[in-house]
PDB file of C-alpha atoms and ligand atoms in Angstrom:
ATOM      1  CA  UNK A 827     -12.675  37.860  -7.128  1.00 59.00           C
ATOM      2  CA  UNK A 828     -12.324  35.317  -9.892  1.00 67.00           C
ATOM      3  CA  UNK A 829     -13.944  31.986  -9.002  1.00 77.00           C
ATOM      4  CA  UNK A 830     -11.489  29.089  -9.073  1.00 82.00           C
ATOM      5  CA  UNK A 831     -12.598  26.016 -11.005  1.00 90.00           C
ATOM      6  CA  UNK A 832     -13.407  22.897  -8.954  1.00 94.00           C
ATOM      7  CA  UNK A 833     -11.901  19.536  -9.880  1.00 96.00           C
ATOM      8  CA  UNK A 834     -13.217  16.128  -8.893  1.00 97.00           C
ATOM      9  CA  UNK A 835     -11.579  12.777  -8.325  1.00 97.00           C
ATOM     10  CA  UNK A 836     -11.924   9.651  -6.203  1.00 98.00           C
ATOM     11  CA  UNK A 837      -9.338   8.693  -3.639  1.00 98.00           C
ATOM     12  CA  UNK A 838      -8.486   6.478  -0.701  1.00 98.00           C
ATOM     13  CA  UNK A 839      -7.430   8.380   2.401  1.00 97.00           C
ATOM     14  CA  UNK A 840      -3.951   7.144   3.303  1.00 97.00           C
ATOM     15  CA  UNK A 841      -3.277   9.385   6.288  1.00 95.00           C
ATOM     16  CA  UNK A 842      -3.924  12.759   7.837  1.00 92.00           C
ATOM     17  CA  UNK A 843      -1.524  15.210   9.466  1.00 90.00           C
ATOM     18  CA  UNK A 844      -2.167  18.145  11.739  1.00 86.00           C
ATOM     19  CA  UNK A 845      -1.611  21.460  10.049  1.00 82.00           C
ATOM     20  CA  UNK A 846      -1.926  25.029  11.227  1.00 82.00           C
ATOM     21  CA  UNK A 847      -4.899  26.123  13.317  1.00 82.00           C
ATOM     22  CA  UNK A 848      -7.910  23.873  12.776  1.00 83.00           C
ATOM     23  CA  UNK A 849      -6.663  22.530   9.437  1.00 87.00           C
ATOM     24  CA  UNK A 850      -5.361  19.106   8.528  1.00 90.00           C
ATOM     25  CA  UNK A 851      -3.370  17.878   5.608  1.00 94.00           C
ATOM     26  CA  UNK A 852      -4.763  14.737   4.038  1.00 96.00           C
ATOM     27  CA  UNK A 853      -2.813  12.367   1.821  1.00 97.00           C
ATOM     28  CA  UNK A 854      -4.964  10.455  -0.633  1.00 98.00           C
ATOM     29  CA  UNK A 855      -4.164   7.935  -3.318  1.00 98.00           C
ATOM     30  CA  UNK A 856      -6.374   9.291  -6.057  1.00 98.00           C
ATOM     31  CA  UNK A 857      -7.548   7.699  -9.281  1.00 98.00           C
ATOM     32  CA  UNK A 858      -6.523  10.602 -11.509  1.00 97.00           C
ATOM     33  CA  UNK A 859      -3.455  12.070  -9.815  1.00 97.00           C
ATOM     34  CA  UNK A 860      -1.942   9.173  -7.836  1.00 98.00           C
ATOM     35  CA  UNK A 861      -0.718  10.064  -4.362  1.00 98.00           C
ATOM     36  CA  UNK A 862      -1.482  13.649  -3.525  1.00 97.00           C
ATOM     37  CA  UNK A 863      -1.500  15.787  -0.401  1.00 96.00           C
ATOM     38  CA  UNK A 864      -4.392  18.166   0.172  1.00 96.00           C
ATOM     39  CA  UNK A 865      -5.282  20.776   2.722  1.00 93.00           C
ATOM     40  CA  UNK A 866      -8.605  20.247   4.494  1.00 92.00           C
ATOM     41  CA  UNK A 867      -9.573  23.508   6.122  1.00 86.00           C
ATOM     42  CA  UNK A 868     -11.184  23.234   9.532  1.00 78.00           C
ATOM     43  CA  UNK A 869     -10.989  19.426   9.577  1.00 76.00           C
ATOM     44  CA  UNK A 870      -9.934  19.415  13.239  1.00 72.00           C
ATOM     45  CA  UNK A 871     -13.141  21.129  14.268  1.00 73.00           C
ATOM     46  CA  UNK A 872     -15.661  18.711  15.731  1.00 66.00           C
ATOM     47  CA  UNK A 873     -18.386  19.823  13.372  1.00 69.00           C
ATOM     48  CA  UNK A 874     -16.231  19.855  10.263  1.00 70.00           C
ATOM     49  CA  UNK A 875     -18.369  19.526   7.177  1.00 72.00           C
ATOM     50  CA  UNK A 876     -15.645  17.382   5.557  1.00 74.00           C
ATOM     51  CA  UNK A 877     -15.404  15.066   8.607  1.00 76.00           C
ATOM     52  CA  UNK A 878     -16.151  11.416   7.920  1.00 82.00           C
ATOM     53  CA  UNK A 879     -15.309  11.612   4.225  1.00 86.00           C
ATOM     54  CA  UNK A 880     -11.661  12.208   5.081  1.00 92.00           C
ATOM     55  CA  UNK A 881     -11.108   9.561   7.755  1.00 92.00           C
ATOM     56  CA  UNK A 882      -8.210   7.217   7.030  1.00 93.00           C
ATOM     57  CA  UNK A 883      -9.130   4.146   4.932  1.00 96.00           C
ATOM     58  CA  UNK A 884     -12.199   5.825   3.389  1.00 96.00           C
ATOM     59  CA  UNK A 885     -12.893   5.741  -0.321  1.00 97.00           C
ATOM     60  CA  UNK A 886     -14.179   9.192  -1.035  1.00 97.00           C
ATOM     61  CA  UNK A 887     -15.142  11.463  -3.878  1.00 97.00           C
ATOM     62  CA  UNK A 888     -13.563  14.864  -3.447  1.00 96.00           C
ATOM     63  CA  UNK A 889     -14.010  18.225  -5.066  1.00 95.00           C
ATOM     64  CA  UNK A 890     -11.001  20.531  -4.771  1.00 96.00           C
ATOM     65  CA  UNK A 891      -9.290  23.534  -6.212  1.00 94.00           C
ATOM     66  CA  UNK A 892      -5.606  24.039  -6.787  1.00 92.00           C
ATOM     67  CA  UNK A 893      -4.085  26.208  -4.078  1.00 87.00           C
ATOM     68  CA  UNK A 894      -0.734  27.944  -4.066  1.00 86.00           C
ATOM     69  CA  UNK A 895       0.998  25.166  -2.146  1.00 88.00           C
ATOM     70  CA  UNK A 896      -1.502  22.388  -1.611  1.00 92.00           C
ATOM     71  CA  UNK A 897      -4.785  21.671  -3.350  1.00 95.00           C
ATOM     72  CA  UNK A 898      -7.683  22.540  -1.079  1.00 94.00           C
ATOM     73  CA  UNK A 899     -10.548  20.130  -0.535  1.00 94.00           C
ATOM     74  CA  UNK A 900     -13.977  21.678  -0.801  1.00 92.00           C
ATOM     75  CA  UNK A 901     -16.165  18.565  -0.500  1.00 92.00           C
ATOM     76  CA  UNK A 902     -15.649  14.932   0.474  1.00 94.00           C
ATOM     77  CA  UNK A 903     -18.409  12.427  -0.164  1.00 95.00           C
ATOM     78  CA  UNK A 904     -18.034   8.884   1.159  1.00 95.00           C
ATOM     79  CA  UNK A 905     -18.211   6.191  -1.510  1.00 96.00           C
ATOM     80  CA  UNK A 906     -17.204   3.365   0.845  1.00 96.00           C
ATOM     81  CA  UNK A 907     -16.227   3.715   4.497  1.00 95.00           C
ATOM     82  CA  UNK A 908     -14.965   0.127   5.088  1.00 96.00           C
ATOM     83  CA  UNK A 909     -16.566   0.346   8.535  1.00 95.00           C
ATOM     84  CA  UNK A 910     -15.671  -3.300   9.338  1.00 96.00           C
ATOM     85  CA  UNK A 911     -11.987  -2.348   9.213  1.00 96.00           C
ATOM     86  CA  UNK A 912     -12.449   0.608  11.542  1.00 92.00           C
ATOM     87  CA  UNK A 913     -14.103  -1.563  14.214  1.00 94.00           C
ATOM     88  CA  UNK A 914     -11.281  -4.064  14.630  1.00 95.00           C
ATOM     89  CA  UNK A 915      -7.805  -3.296  15.964  1.00 96.00           C
ATOM     90  CA  UNK A 916      -6.099  -6.037  13.963  1.00 95.00           C
ATOM     91  CA  UNK A 917      -7.740  -4.786  10.768  1.00 97.00           C
ATOM     92  CA  UNK A 918      -6.846  -1.176  11.573  1.00 97.00           C
ATOM     93  CA  UNK A 919      -3.234  -2.230  12.035  1.00 96.00           C
ATOM     94  CA  UNK A 920      -3.289  -4.142   8.720  1.00 96.00           C
ATOM     95  CA  UNK A 921      -4.949  -1.272   6.844  1.00 97.00           C
ATOM     96  CA  UNK A 922      -2.403   1.145   8.354  1.00 97.00           C
ATOM     97  CA  UNK A 923       0.396  -1.055   7.061  1.00 96.00           C
ATOM     98  CA  UNK A 924      -1.141  -0.953   3.570  1.00 97.00           C
ATOM     99  CA  UNK A 925      -1.632   2.815   3.498  1.00 97.00           C
ATOM    100  CA  UNK A 926       1.762   3.512   5.100  1.00 96.00           C
ATOM    101  CA  UNK A 927       3.515   1.287   2.568  1.00 96.00           C
ATOM    102  CA  UNK A 928       1.777   3.032  -0.353  1.00 97.00           C
ATOM    103  CA  UNK A 929       2.678   6.404   1.112  1.00 96.00           C
ATOM    104  CA  UNK A 930       6.314   5.438   1.603  1.00 95.00           C
ATOM    105  CA  UNK A 931       6.902   3.724  -1.734  1.00 96.00           C
ATOM    106  CA  UNK A 932       5.008   5.938  -4.180  1.00 96.00           C
ATOM    107  CA  UNK A 933       5.767   9.387  -5.520  1.00 95.00           C
ATOM    108  CA  UNK A 934       3.270  12.214  -5.764  1.00 94.00           C
ATOM    109  CA  UNK A 935       1.365  12.662  -9.009  1.00 92.00           C
ATOM    110  CA  UNK A 936       2.117   9.285 -10.594  1.00 96.00           C
ATOM    111  CA  UNK A 937      -1.389   7.902 -11.144  1.00 97.00           C
ATOM    112  CA  UNK A 938      -1.747   4.148 -11.594  1.00 98.00           C
ATOM    113  CA  UNK A 939      -5.257   2.746 -11.988  1.00 98.00           C
ATOM    114  CA  UNK A 940      -4.028  -0.762 -11.158  1.00 97.00           C
ATOM    115  CA  UNK A 941      -2.568   0.434  -7.875  1.00 98.00           C
ATOM    116  CA  UNK A 942      -5.804   2.249  -7.066  1.00 98.00           C
ATOM    117  CA  UNK A 943      -7.711  -0.992  -7.769  1.00 97.00           C
ATOM    118  CA  UNK A 944      -5.240  -3.015  -5.664  1.00 97.00           C
ATOM    119  CA  UNK A 945      -5.839  -0.811  -2.612  1.00 98.00           C
ATOM    120  CA  UNK A 946      -9.604  -1.079  -2.996  1.00 97.00           C
ATOM    121  CA  UNK A 947      -9.673  -4.837  -3.540  1.00 97.00           C
ATOM    122  CA  UNK A 948      -7.316  -5.340  -0.575  1.00 97.00           C
ATOM    123  CA  UNK A 949      -9.553  -3.199   1.631  1.00 97.00           C
ATOM    124  CA  UNK A 950     -12.539  -5.304   0.587  1.00 97.00           C
ATOM    125  CA  UNK A 951     -10.555  -8.427   1.470  1.00 96.00           C
ATOM    126  CA  UNK A 952      -9.689  -6.899   4.859  1.00 97.00           C
ATOM    127  CA  UNK A 953     -13.372  -6.109   5.421  1.00 96.00           C
ATOM    128  CA  UNK A 954     -14.075  -9.846   5.306  1.00 96.00           C
ATOM    129  CA  UNK A 955     -12.005 -10.320   8.474  1.00 94.00           C
ATOM    130  CA  UNK A 956      -8.433 -10.917   9.619  1.00 91.00           C
ATOM    131  CA  UNK A 957      -6.177 -12.852   7.257  1.00 91.00           C
ATOM    132  CA  UNK A 958      -2.388 -12.845   7.701  1.00 89.00           C
ATOM    133  CA  UNK A 959      -1.843 -13.232   3.947  1.00 93.00           C
ATOM    134  CA  UNK A 960      -3.266  -9.835   3.033  1.00 95.00           C
ATOM    135  CA  UNK A 961      -0.155  -7.873   4.012  1.00 95.00           C
ATOM    136  CA  UNK A 962       2.369 -10.056   2.135  1.00 95.00           C
ATOM    137  CA  UNK A 963       0.059 -10.332  -0.877  1.00 96.00           C
ATOM    138  CA  UNK A 964      -0.469  -6.583  -0.997  1.00 97.00           C
ATOM    139  CA  UNK A 965       3.236  -5.848  -0.557  1.00 97.00           C
ATOM    140  CA  UNK A 966       4.262  -8.156  -3.401  1.00 96.00           C
ATOM    141  CA  UNK A 967       1.594  -6.788  -5.748  1.00 97.00           C
ATOM    142  CA  UNK A 968       2.549  -3.227  -4.910  1.00 97.00           C
ATOM    143  CA  UNK A 969       6.241  -3.969  -5.482  1.00 97.00           C
ATOM    144  CA  UNK A 970       5.335  -5.593  -8.770  1.00 96.00           C
ATOM    145  CA  UNK A 971       3.345  -2.543  -9.951  1.00 96.00           C
ATOM    146  CA  UNK A 972       6.252  -0.283  -9.000  1.00 96.00           C
ATOM    147  CA  UNK A 973       8.794  -2.507 -10.765  1.00 95.00           C
ATOM    148  CA  UNK A 974      10.526  -3.261  -7.457  1.00 96.00           C
ATOM    149  CA  UNK A 975      10.000  -7.011  -7.104  1.00 96.00           C
ATOM    150  CA  UNK A 976      13.083  -9.013  -6.165  1.00 96.00           C
ATOM    151  CA  UNK A 977      14.220 -11.872  -8.403  1.00 95.00           C
ATOM    152  CA  UNK A 978      12.384 -14.882  -6.970  1.00 94.00           C
ATOM    153  CA  UNK A 979      12.590 -17.477  -9.712  1.00 93.00           C
ATOM    154  CA  UNK A 980      16.317 -18.131  -9.954  1.00 94.00           C
ATOM    155  CA  UNK A 981      19.699 -17.243  -8.483  1.00 96.00           C
ATOM    156  CA  UNK A 982      20.379 -13.589  -9.346  1.00 96.00           C
ATOM    157  CA  UNK A 983      24.029 -14.403 -10.056  1.00 95.00           C
ATOM    158  CA  UNK A 984      24.018 -17.640 -12.060  1.00 96.00           C
ATOM    159  CA  UNK A 985      20.350 -18.253 -12.964  1.00 94.00           C
ATOM    160  CA  UNK A 986      20.245 -21.613 -11.194  1.00 95.00           C
ATOM    161  CA  UNK A 987      16.607 -22.570 -10.597  1.00 94.00           C
ATOM    162  CA  UNK A 988      14.847 -21.439  -7.423  1.00 92.00           C
ATOM    163  CA  UNK A 989      14.776 -25.061  -6.228  1.00 92.00           C
ATOM    164  CA  UNK A 990      18.538 -24.685  -5.647  1.00 93.00           C
ATOM    165  CA  UNK A 991      18.315 -21.322  -3.910  1.00 94.00           C
ATOM    166  CA  UNK A 992      19.616 -21.178  -0.336  1.00 93.00           C
ATOM    167  CA  UNK A 993      19.209 -17.567   0.613  1.00 95.00           C
ATOM    168  CA  UNK A 994      17.903 -14.134  -0.170  1.00 96.00           C
ATOM    169  CA  UNK A 995      20.294 -11.263  -0.843  1.00 96.00           C
ATOM    170  CA  UNK A 996      19.098  -7.689  -0.444  1.00 96.00           C
ATOM    171  CA  UNK A 997      22.158  -6.223  -2.126  1.00 94.00           C
ATOM    172  CA  UNK A 998      21.936  -8.485  -5.152  1.00 94.00           C
ATOM    173  CA  UNK A 999      18.150  -8.210  -5.354  1.00 95.00           C
ATOM    174  CA  UNK A1000      16.747 -11.679  -4.791  1.00 95.00           C
ATOM    175  CA  UNK A1001      17.410 -15.372  -4.454  1.00 96.00           C
ATOM    176  CA  UNK A1002      20.918 -16.763  -4.409  1.00 96.00           C
ATOM    177  CA  UNK A1003      22.235 -20.329  -4.668  1.00 95.00           C
ATOM    178  CA  UNK A1004      24.761 -21.931  -2.331  1.00 94.00           C
ATOM    179  CA  UNK A1005      27.741 -20.698  -4.365  1.00 94.00           C
ATOM    180  CA  UNK A1006      26.549 -17.079  -4.269  1.00 94.00           C
ATOM    181  CA  UNK A1007      24.972 -16.719  -0.850  1.00 89.00           C
ATOM    182  CA  UNK A1008      27.753 -14.639   0.735  1.00 88.00           C
ATOM    183  CA  UNK A1009      25.775 -11.646   2.000  1.00 86.00           C
ATOM    184  CA  UNK A1010      22.354 -13.324   2.077  1.00 93.00           C
ATOM    185  CA  UNK A1011      20.075 -14.463   4.874  1.00 93.00           C
ATOM    186  CA  UNK A1012      18.738 -18.013   4.741  1.00 93.00           C
ATOM    187  CA  UNK A1013      15.489 -18.767   2.925  1.00 93.00           C
ATOM    188  CA  UNK A1014      13.610 -22.067   3.166  1.00 94.00           C
ATOM    189  CA  UNK A1015      12.299 -23.773   0.052  1.00 94.00           C
ATOM    190  CA  UNK A1016       8.700 -23.449   1.324  1.00 94.00           C
ATOM    191  CA  UNK A1017       9.063 -19.699   1.817  1.00 94.00           C
ATOM    192  CA  UNK A1018      10.719 -19.270  -1.589  1.00 93.00           C
ATOM    193  CA  UNK A1019       7.898 -21.229  -3.197  1.00 93.00           C
ATOM    194  CA  UNK A1020       5.132 -19.184  -1.579  1.00 93.00           C
ATOM    195  CA  UNK A1021       6.957 -15.905  -2.219  1.00 92.00           C
ATOM    196  CA  UNK A1022       7.179 -16.484  -5.948  1.00 90.00           C
ATOM    197  CA  UNK A1023       3.686 -18.009  -6.138  1.00 91.00           C
ATOM    198  CA  UNK A1024       1.921 -15.240  -4.225  1.00 92.00           C
ATOM    199  CA  UNK A1025       3.291 -12.500  -6.443  1.00 90.00           C
ATOM    200  CA  UNK A1026       1.796 -14.122  -9.535  1.00 91.00           C
ATOM    201  CA  UNK A1027      -1.692 -14.819  -8.165  1.00 93.00           C
ATOM    202  CA  UNK A1028      -4.774 -12.666  -8.387  1.00 92.00           C
ATOM    203  CA  UNK A1029      -6.654 -11.847  -5.215  1.00 92.00           C
ATOM    204  CA  UNK A1030      -9.271 -14.597  -5.620  1.00 92.00           C
ATOM    205  CA  UNK A1031      -6.593 -17.266  -5.918  1.00 94.00           C
ATOM    206  CA  UNK A1032      -4.555 -15.738  -3.078  1.00 93.00           C
ATOM    207  CA  UNK A1033      -7.584 -15.983  -0.776  1.00 91.00           C
ATOM    208  CA  UNK A1034      -7.582 -19.765  -1.145  1.00 91.00           C
ATOM    209  CA  UNK A1035      -3.967 -20.193   0.003  1.00 91.00           C
ATOM    210  CA  UNK A1036      -3.159 -21.523   3.464  1.00 89.00           C
ATOM    211  CA  UNK A1037       0.356 -21.639   4.854  1.00 89.00           C
ATOM    212  CA  UNK A1038       2.001 -22.850   8.055  1.00 91.00           C
ATOM    213  CA  UNK A1039       2.638 -20.279  10.764  1.00 91.00           C
ATOM    214  CA  UNK A1040       6.437 -20.695  10.664  1.00 91.00           C
ATOM    215  CA  UNK A1041       6.559 -20.187   6.881  1.00 93.00           C
ATOM    216  CA  UNK A1042       4.298 -17.213   7.201  1.00 92.00           C
ATOM    217  CA  UNK A1043       6.715 -15.578   9.702  1.00 93.00           C
ATOM    218  CA  UNK A1044       9.598 -16.144   7.319  1.00 94.00           C
ATOM    219  CA  UNK A1045       7.614 -14.745   4.405  1.00 94.00           C
ATOM    220  CA  UNK A1046       6.635 -11.665   6.368  1.00 93.00           C
ATOM    221  CA  UNK A1047      10.184 -11.068   7.573  1.00 95.00           C
ATOM    222  CA  UNK A1048      11.664 -11.428   4.075  1.00 95.00           C
ATOM    223  CA  UNK A1049       9.162  -8.951   2.630  1.00 96.00           C
ATOM    224  CA  UNK A1050       9.721  -6.524   5.482  1.00 95.00           C
ATOM    225  CA  UNK A1051      13.480  -6.608   4.962  1.00 96.00           C
ATOM    226  CA  UNK A1052      13.012  -6.069   1.226  1.00 96.00           C
ATOM    227  CA  UNK A1053      10.608  -3.148   1.757  1.00 95.00           C
ATOM    228  CA  UNK A1054      13.013  -1.494   4.201  1.00 94.00           C
ATOM    229  CA  UNK A1055      15.872  -2.062   1.784  1.00 94.00           C
ATOM    230  CA  UNK A1056      13.899  -0.381  -1.005  1.00 92.00           C
ATOM    231  CA  UNK A1057      13.096   2.554   1.238  1.00 89.00           C
ATOM    232  CA  UNK A1058      16.708   3.017   2.292  1.00 89.00           C
ATOM    233  CA  UNK A1059      18.009   2.788  -1.288  1.00 75.00           C
TER     234      UNK A1059
HETATM  235 ZN1  LIG B1725      24.149 -18.801  -8.130  1.00 55.99          ZN
END
């Protein structure tokens, strides 16, 4: 039998799914191929040789060959396990949100080195401990990389400055002023300010931001509505 060539790449494990028999399918966001689903043979066996290297939220170096349907993972070597995340329920929930959002919003085989770096730097931030800003920051940066950010600097209809915005319209794609807020939901000036600021900051600057609980709720809800809107589009 002809020996198939092995390929190597690095990837973050986004999620795993049960497959037939003792196999699992593993979705990784890889450096060279973007999001990609692999078959991991025998991964559900307790003594699987691939084991820890394919746990969710692990940065791993894989060797694989191209199969007929899915690529098949031969080796998985842990580069970083982010063990702090895996020991804390709040962090697990946050990391799951990150990986789920990447899985839902990205297409297979569209590599983006900046997106790969965003996932890794956000996981490192998560490893430092709980911080409610990580999810909104990550979501806005991801939307920005995918070209899906809403208009947050002016009214989408008449370009009035964001200081005059009264609401956020999903259908129109961003902030709207009083005259154009027909189908919008209300947005406070503080939330609008933080929304537009957060999307333009790098992670070091974002770490220094503190916001009031009520504004944070509003921010989170606005982003969630926008993400769901994008997914339903
Ligand atoms: Zn307007």
